[in-house]
mmCIF file of C-alpha atoms in Angstrom:
data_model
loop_
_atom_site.group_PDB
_atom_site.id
_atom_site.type_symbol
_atom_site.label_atom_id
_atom_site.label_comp_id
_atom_site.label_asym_id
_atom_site.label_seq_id
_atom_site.Cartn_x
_atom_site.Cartn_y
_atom_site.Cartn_z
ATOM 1 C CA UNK U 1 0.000 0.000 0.000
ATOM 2 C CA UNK U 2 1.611 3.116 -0.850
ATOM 3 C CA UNK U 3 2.228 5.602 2.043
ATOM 4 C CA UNK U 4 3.157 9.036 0.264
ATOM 5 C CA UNK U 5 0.961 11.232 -1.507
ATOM 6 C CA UNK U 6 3.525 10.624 -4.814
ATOM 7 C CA UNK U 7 3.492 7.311 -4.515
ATOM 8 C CA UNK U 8 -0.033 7.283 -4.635
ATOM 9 C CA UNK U 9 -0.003 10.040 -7.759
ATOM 10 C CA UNK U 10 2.284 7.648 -9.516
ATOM 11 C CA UNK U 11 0.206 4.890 -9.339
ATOM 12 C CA UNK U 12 -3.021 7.091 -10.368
ATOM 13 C CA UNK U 13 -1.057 7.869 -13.591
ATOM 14 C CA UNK U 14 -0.333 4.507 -14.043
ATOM 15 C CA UNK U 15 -4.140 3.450 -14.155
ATOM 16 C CA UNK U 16 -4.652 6.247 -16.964
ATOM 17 C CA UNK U 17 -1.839 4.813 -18.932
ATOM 18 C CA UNK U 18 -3.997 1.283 -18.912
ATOM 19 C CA UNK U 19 -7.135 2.894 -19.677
ATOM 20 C CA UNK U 20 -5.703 4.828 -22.579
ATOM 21 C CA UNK U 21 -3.923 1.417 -23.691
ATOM 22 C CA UNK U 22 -7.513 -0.364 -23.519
ATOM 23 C CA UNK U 23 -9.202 2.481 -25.327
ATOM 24 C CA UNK U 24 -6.895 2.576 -28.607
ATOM 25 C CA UNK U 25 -7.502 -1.218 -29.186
ATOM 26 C CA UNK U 26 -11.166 -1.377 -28.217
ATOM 27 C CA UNK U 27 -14.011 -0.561 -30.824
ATOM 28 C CA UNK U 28 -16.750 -1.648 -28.396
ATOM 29 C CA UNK U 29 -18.799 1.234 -26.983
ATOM 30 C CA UNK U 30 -19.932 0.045 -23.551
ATOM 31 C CA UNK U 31 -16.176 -0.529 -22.846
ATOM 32 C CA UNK U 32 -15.319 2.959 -24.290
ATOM 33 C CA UNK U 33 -18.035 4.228 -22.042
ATOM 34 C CA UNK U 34 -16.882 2.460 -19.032
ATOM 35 C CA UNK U 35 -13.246 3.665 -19.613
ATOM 36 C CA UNK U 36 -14.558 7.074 -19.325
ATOM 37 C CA UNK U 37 -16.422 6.865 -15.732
ATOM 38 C CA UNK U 38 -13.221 5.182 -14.624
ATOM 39 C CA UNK U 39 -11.146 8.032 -16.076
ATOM 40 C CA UNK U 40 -13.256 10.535 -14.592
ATOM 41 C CA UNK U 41 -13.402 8.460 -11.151
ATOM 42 C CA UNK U 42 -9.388 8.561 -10.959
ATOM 43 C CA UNK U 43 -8.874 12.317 -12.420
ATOM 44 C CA UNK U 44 -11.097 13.077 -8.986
ATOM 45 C CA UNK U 45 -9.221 10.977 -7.160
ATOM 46 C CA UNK U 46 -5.867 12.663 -8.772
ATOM 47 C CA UNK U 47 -6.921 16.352 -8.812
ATOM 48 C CA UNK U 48 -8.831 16.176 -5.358
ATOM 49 C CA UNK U 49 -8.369 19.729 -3.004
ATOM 50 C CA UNK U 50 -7.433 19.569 -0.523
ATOM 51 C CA UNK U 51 -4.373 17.139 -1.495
ATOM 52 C CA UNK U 52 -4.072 13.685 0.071
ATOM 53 C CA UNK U 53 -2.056 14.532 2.471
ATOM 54 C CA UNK U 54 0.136 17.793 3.377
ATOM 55 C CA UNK U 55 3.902 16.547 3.363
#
């Protein structure tokens, strides 16, 4: 489990990078339209205010 705010950041990005890996090889649209709650679901998680945790 990752303990620092980065660490955490890092891992966020990582889970776009899939998503966006998914989406340019998928044609189907309930996938494409489940990529895009998930992205929105981790870009909240990513850009929340206050930060995660004040370092």
């Amino acid at each position: 489990m990752p303990t620092h705010e980065k660490e955490i950041n890092c891992n966020l990005f990582d889970q776009l990078s899939i998503l966006e890996r998914i989406e340019a090889v998928t044609q189907d649209e309930a996938a494409l339209k489940q990529i895009e709650i998930e992205r929105r679901q981790i870009n909240r998680k990513l850009y929340q205010q206050p930060p995660i945790r004040n370092e």
